[in-house]
Structure formats: C-alpha cells, structure tokens
Coordinates of N, CA and C and ligand atoms in Angstrom, one line a residue:
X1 N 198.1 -5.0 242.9 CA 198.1 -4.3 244.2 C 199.3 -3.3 244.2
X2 N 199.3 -2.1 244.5 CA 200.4 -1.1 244.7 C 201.0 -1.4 245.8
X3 N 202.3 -1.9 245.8 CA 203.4 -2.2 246.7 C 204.5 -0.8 247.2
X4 N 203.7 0.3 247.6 CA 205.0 1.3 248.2 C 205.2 0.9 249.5
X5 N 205.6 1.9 250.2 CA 206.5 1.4 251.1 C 205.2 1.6 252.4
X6 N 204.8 2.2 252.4 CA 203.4 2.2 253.2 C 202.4 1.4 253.5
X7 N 202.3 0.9 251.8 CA 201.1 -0.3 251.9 C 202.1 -1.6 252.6
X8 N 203.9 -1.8 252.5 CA 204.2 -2.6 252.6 C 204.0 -2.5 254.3
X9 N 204.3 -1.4 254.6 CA 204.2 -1.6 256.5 C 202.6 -1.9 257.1
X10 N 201.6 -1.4 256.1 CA 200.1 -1.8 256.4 C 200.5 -3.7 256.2
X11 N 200.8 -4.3 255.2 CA 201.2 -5.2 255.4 C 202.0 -6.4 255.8
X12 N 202.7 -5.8 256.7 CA 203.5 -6.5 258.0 C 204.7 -6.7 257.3
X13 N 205.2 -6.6 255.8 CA 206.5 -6.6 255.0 C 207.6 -5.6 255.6
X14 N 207.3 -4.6 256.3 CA 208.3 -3.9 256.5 C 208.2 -3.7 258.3
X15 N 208.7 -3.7 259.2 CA 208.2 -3.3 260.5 C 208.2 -1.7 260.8
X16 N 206.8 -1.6 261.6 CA 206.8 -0.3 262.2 C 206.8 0.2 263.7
X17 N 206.3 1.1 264.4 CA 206.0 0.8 265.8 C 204.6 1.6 265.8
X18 N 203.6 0.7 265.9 CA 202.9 0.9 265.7 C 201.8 1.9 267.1
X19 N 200.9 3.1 266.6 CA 200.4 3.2 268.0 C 198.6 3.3 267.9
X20 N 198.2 3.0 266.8 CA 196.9 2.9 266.9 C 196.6 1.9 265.8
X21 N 195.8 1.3 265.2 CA 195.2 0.4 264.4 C 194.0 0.0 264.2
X22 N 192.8 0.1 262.9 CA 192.0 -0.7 263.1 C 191.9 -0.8 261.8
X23 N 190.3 -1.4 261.2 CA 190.6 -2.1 259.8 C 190.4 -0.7 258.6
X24 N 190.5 0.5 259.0 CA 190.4 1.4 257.8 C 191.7 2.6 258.2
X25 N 192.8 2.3 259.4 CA 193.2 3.3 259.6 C 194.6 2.7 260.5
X26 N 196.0 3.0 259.9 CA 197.0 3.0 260.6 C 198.1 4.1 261.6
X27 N 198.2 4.2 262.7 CA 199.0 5.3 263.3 C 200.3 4.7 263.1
X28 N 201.8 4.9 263.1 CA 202.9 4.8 263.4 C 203.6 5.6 263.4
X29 N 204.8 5.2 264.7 CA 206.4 6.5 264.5 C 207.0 6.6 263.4
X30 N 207.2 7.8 263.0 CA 207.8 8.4 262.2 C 209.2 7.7 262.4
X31 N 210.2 7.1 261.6 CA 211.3 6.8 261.1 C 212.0 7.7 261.4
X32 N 212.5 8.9 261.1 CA 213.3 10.3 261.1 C 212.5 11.3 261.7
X33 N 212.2 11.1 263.3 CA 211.3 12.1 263.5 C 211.8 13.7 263.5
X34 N 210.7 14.4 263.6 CA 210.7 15.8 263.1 C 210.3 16.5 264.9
X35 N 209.6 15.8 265.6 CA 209.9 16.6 266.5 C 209.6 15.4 267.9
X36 N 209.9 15.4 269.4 CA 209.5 14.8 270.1 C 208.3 13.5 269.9
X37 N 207.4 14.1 269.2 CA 205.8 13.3 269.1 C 206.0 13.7 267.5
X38 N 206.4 12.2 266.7 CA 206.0 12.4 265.2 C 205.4 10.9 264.5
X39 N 203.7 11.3 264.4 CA 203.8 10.0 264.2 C 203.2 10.2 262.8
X40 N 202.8 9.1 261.6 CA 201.9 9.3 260.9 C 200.8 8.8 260.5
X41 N 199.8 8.9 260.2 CA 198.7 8.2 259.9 C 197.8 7.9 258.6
X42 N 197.9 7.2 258.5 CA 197.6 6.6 256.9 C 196.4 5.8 256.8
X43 N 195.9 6.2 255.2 CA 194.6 5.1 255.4 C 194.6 3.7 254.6
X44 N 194.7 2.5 255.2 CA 195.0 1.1 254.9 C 194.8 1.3 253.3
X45 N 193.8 1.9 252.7 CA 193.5 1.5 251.0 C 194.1 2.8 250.2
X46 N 195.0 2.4 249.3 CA 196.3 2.9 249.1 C 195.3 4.4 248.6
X47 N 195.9 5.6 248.8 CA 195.7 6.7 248.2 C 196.8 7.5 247.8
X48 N 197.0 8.0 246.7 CA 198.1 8.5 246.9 C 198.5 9.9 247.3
X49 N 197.7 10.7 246.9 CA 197.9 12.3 248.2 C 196.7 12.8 247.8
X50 N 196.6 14.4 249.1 CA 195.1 15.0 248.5 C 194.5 15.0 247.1
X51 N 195.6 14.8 246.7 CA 195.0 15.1 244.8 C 194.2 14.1 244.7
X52 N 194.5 12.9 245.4 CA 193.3 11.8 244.7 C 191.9 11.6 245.5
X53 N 191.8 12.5 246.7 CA 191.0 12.8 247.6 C 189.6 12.8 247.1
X54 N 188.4 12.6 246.8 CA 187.2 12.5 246.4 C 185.9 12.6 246.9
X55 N 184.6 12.4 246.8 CA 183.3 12.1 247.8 C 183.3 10.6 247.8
X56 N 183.8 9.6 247.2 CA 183.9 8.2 247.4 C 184.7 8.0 248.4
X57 N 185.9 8.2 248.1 CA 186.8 7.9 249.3 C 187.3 9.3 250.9
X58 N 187.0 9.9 251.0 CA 187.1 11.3 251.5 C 186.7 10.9 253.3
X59 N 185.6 10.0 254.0 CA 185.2 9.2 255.0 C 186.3 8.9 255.7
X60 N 187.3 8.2 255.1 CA 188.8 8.0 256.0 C 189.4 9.0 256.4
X61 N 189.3 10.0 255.9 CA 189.8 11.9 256.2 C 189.2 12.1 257.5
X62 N 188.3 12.0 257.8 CA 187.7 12.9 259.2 C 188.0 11.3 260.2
X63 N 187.8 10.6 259.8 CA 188.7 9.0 260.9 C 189.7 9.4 261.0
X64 N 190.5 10.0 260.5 CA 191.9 9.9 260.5 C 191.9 11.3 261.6
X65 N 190.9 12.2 261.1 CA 191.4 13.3 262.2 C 191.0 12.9 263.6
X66 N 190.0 12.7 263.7 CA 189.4 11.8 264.9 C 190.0 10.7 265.8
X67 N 191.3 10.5 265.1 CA 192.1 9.3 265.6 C 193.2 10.4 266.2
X68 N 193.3 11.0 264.9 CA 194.6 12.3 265.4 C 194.2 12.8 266.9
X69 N 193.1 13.0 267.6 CA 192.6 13.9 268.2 C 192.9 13.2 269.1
X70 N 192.8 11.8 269.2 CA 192.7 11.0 270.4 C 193.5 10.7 270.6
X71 N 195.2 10.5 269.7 CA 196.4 10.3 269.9 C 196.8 11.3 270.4
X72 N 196.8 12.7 270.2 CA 197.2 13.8 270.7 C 197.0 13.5 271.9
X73 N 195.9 13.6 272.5 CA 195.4 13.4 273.8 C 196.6 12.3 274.4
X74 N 196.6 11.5 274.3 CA 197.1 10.3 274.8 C 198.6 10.5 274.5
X75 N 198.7 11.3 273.4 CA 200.5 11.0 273.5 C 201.2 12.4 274.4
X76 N 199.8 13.1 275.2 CA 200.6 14.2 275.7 C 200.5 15.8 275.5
X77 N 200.0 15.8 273.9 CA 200.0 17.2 273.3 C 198.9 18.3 272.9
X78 N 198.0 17.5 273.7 CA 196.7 18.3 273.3 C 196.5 19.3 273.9
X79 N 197.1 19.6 275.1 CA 196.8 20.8 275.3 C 198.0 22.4 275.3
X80 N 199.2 21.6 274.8 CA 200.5 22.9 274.3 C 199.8 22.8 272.9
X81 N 199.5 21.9 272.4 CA 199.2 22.0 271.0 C 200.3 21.7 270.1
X82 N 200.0 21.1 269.2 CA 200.7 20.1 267.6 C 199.9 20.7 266.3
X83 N 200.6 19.6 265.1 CA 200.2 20.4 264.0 C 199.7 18.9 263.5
X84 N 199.0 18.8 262.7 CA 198.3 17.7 261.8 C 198.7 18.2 260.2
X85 N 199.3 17.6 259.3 CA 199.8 18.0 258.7 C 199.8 16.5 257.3
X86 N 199.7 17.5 256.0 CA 199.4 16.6 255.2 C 200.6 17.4 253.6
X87 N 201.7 16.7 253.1 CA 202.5 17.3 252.1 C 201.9 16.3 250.7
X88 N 201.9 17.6 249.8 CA 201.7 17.0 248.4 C 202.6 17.0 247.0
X89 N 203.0 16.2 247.0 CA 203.7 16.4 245.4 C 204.6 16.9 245.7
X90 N 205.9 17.5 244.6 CA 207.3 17.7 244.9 C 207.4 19.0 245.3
X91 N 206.8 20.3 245.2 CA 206.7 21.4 246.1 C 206.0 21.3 247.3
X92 N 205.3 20.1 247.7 CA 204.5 20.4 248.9 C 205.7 19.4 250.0
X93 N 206.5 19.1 249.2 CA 207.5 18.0 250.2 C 207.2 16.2 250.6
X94 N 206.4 15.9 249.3 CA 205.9 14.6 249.9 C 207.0 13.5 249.0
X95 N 207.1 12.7 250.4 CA 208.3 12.0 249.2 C 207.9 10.4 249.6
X96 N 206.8 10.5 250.2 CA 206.5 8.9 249.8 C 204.7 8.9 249.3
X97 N 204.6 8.6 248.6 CA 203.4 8.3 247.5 C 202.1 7.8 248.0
X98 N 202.1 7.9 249.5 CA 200.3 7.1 249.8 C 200.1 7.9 251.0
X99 N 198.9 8.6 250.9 CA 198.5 9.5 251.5 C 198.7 9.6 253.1
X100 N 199.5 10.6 254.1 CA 199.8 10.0 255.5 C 199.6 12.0 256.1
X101 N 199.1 11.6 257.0 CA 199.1 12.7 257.5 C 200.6 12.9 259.0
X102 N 201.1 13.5 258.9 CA 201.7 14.4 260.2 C 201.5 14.6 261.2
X103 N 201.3 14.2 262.8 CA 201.0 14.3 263.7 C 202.5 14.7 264.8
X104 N 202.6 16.1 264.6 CA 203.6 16.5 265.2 C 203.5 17.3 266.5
X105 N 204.1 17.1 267.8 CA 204.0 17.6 268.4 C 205.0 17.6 269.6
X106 N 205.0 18.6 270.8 CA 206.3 18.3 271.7 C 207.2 19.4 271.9
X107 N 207.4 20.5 271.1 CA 207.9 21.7 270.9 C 207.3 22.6 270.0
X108 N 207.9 23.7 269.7 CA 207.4 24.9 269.0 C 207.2 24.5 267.8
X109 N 206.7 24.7 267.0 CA 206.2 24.4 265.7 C 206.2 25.6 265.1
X110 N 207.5 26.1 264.1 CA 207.7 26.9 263.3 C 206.6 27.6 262.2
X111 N 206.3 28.7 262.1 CA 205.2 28.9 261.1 C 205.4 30.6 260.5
X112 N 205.6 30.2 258.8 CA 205.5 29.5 258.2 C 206.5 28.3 257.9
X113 N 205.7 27.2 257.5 CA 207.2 26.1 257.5 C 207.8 26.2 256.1
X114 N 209.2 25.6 256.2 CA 210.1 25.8 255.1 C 209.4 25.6 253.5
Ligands
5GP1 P1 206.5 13.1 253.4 O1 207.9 13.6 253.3 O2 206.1 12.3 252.3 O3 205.5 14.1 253.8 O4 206.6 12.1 254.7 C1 207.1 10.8 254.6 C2 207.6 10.5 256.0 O5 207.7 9.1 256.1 C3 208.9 11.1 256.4 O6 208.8 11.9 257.6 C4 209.8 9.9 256.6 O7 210.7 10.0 257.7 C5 208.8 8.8 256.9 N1 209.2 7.4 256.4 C6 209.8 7.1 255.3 N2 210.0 5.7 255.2 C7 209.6 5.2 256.4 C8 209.6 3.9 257.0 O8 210.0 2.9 256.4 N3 209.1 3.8 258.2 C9 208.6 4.9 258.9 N4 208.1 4.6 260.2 N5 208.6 6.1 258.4 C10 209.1 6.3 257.2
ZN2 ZN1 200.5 2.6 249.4

C-alpha cells in the first residue's frame, strides 16, 4: 500500500479538518492556505497526478468537480468566483505525490499564476 502523506490523512494517521467525505472522495483545509477558502480534494485510491489519469480511473475526476461545485457553494464563493486547480510534477509545482485538486477562493485570483 502507498503510504504518502495524503493516503496517511485518508487514513486517520495524520489529522485533517475535514469538510466533505464519502467512500471515493476526500475535501480538507489546506495546511498553508493560499487564500481565505483553500481547501483540497483528493480521491481516497492513491493516484499520483494527471499523468496517471486514464478511462479506468478518470470517474473520480468529475465527483471531485461535482463536490468542488457544492463546496464552493457552501463555503461562500460561488458566486465572486474561485479557481479549481490541479499542479503536476516539478514545473507544474506539485510537491506532494497523490493527485489533489485546489479549491481556492475569497479574493482575487492572480492570472497568469507564478
Ligand atoms: P501541491 O504543491 O502539491 O500542488 O499542493 C500540496 C498542498 O498540500 C500544499 O498547498 C500544502 O500546503 C498542502 N499540504 C501539505 N502537507 C499537508 C498536510 O499534512 N495537511 C494539509 N491539510 N495540507 C498539506
Ligand atoms: Zn497517496
């Protein structure tokens, strides 16, 4: 079983604060948030970034936006608008290894980003 640091907070080894959950799909606050509303969303069965994205596994992608959509809503920012955001590999800025998307919102959102 892959033990990073993601699968360990899907598995109760590490604490999070958790804001959504069910059995294919985790929301939580961001650690070092990035802006007002940062949370991220991960899918329970370890992936490790778009690269490994597929037609087998690919179904947790649109749950996950679908969840995005509903947290926005509820956390406030759906209607100034946020960014959903996904970093790959060491030019795209991903520095933890199991696929999590970005749910940023609450202020201006710079574009293009760094
Ligand atoms: P990346 O840089 O890979 O796109 O995003 C990783 C994100 O995970 C960063 O924003 C970082 O703050 C967050 N992060 C790293 N470790 C932890 C942790 O243990 N708990 C939480 N809640 N967030 C974390
Ligand atoms: Zn993992």
């Amino acid at each position: 079983m892959n033990m990073c640091i993601f699968c360990k907070i899907i598995n109760n080894e590490i604490p999070c604060t958790k804001v959504y959950e069910d059995d294919k799909i985790l929301a939580f606050r961001d650690i070092n948030p990035a802006a007002p509303v940062h949370v991220l969303i991960i899918p329970k069965k370890h992936i490790t970034s778009v690269n490994e994205i597929n037609e087998d596994n690919a179904e947790v992608v649109g749950h996950i936006f679908a969840i995005a959509a509903k947290l926005a809503k509820e956390l406030g920012v759906d209607s100034n608008g946020y960014r959903v955001v996904t970093n790959v590999g060491t030019q795209g800025g991903q520095t933890v290894e199991h696929l999590h998307f970005h749910l940023l919102g609450g202020r201006n959102l710079g574009w293009p980003p760094g």
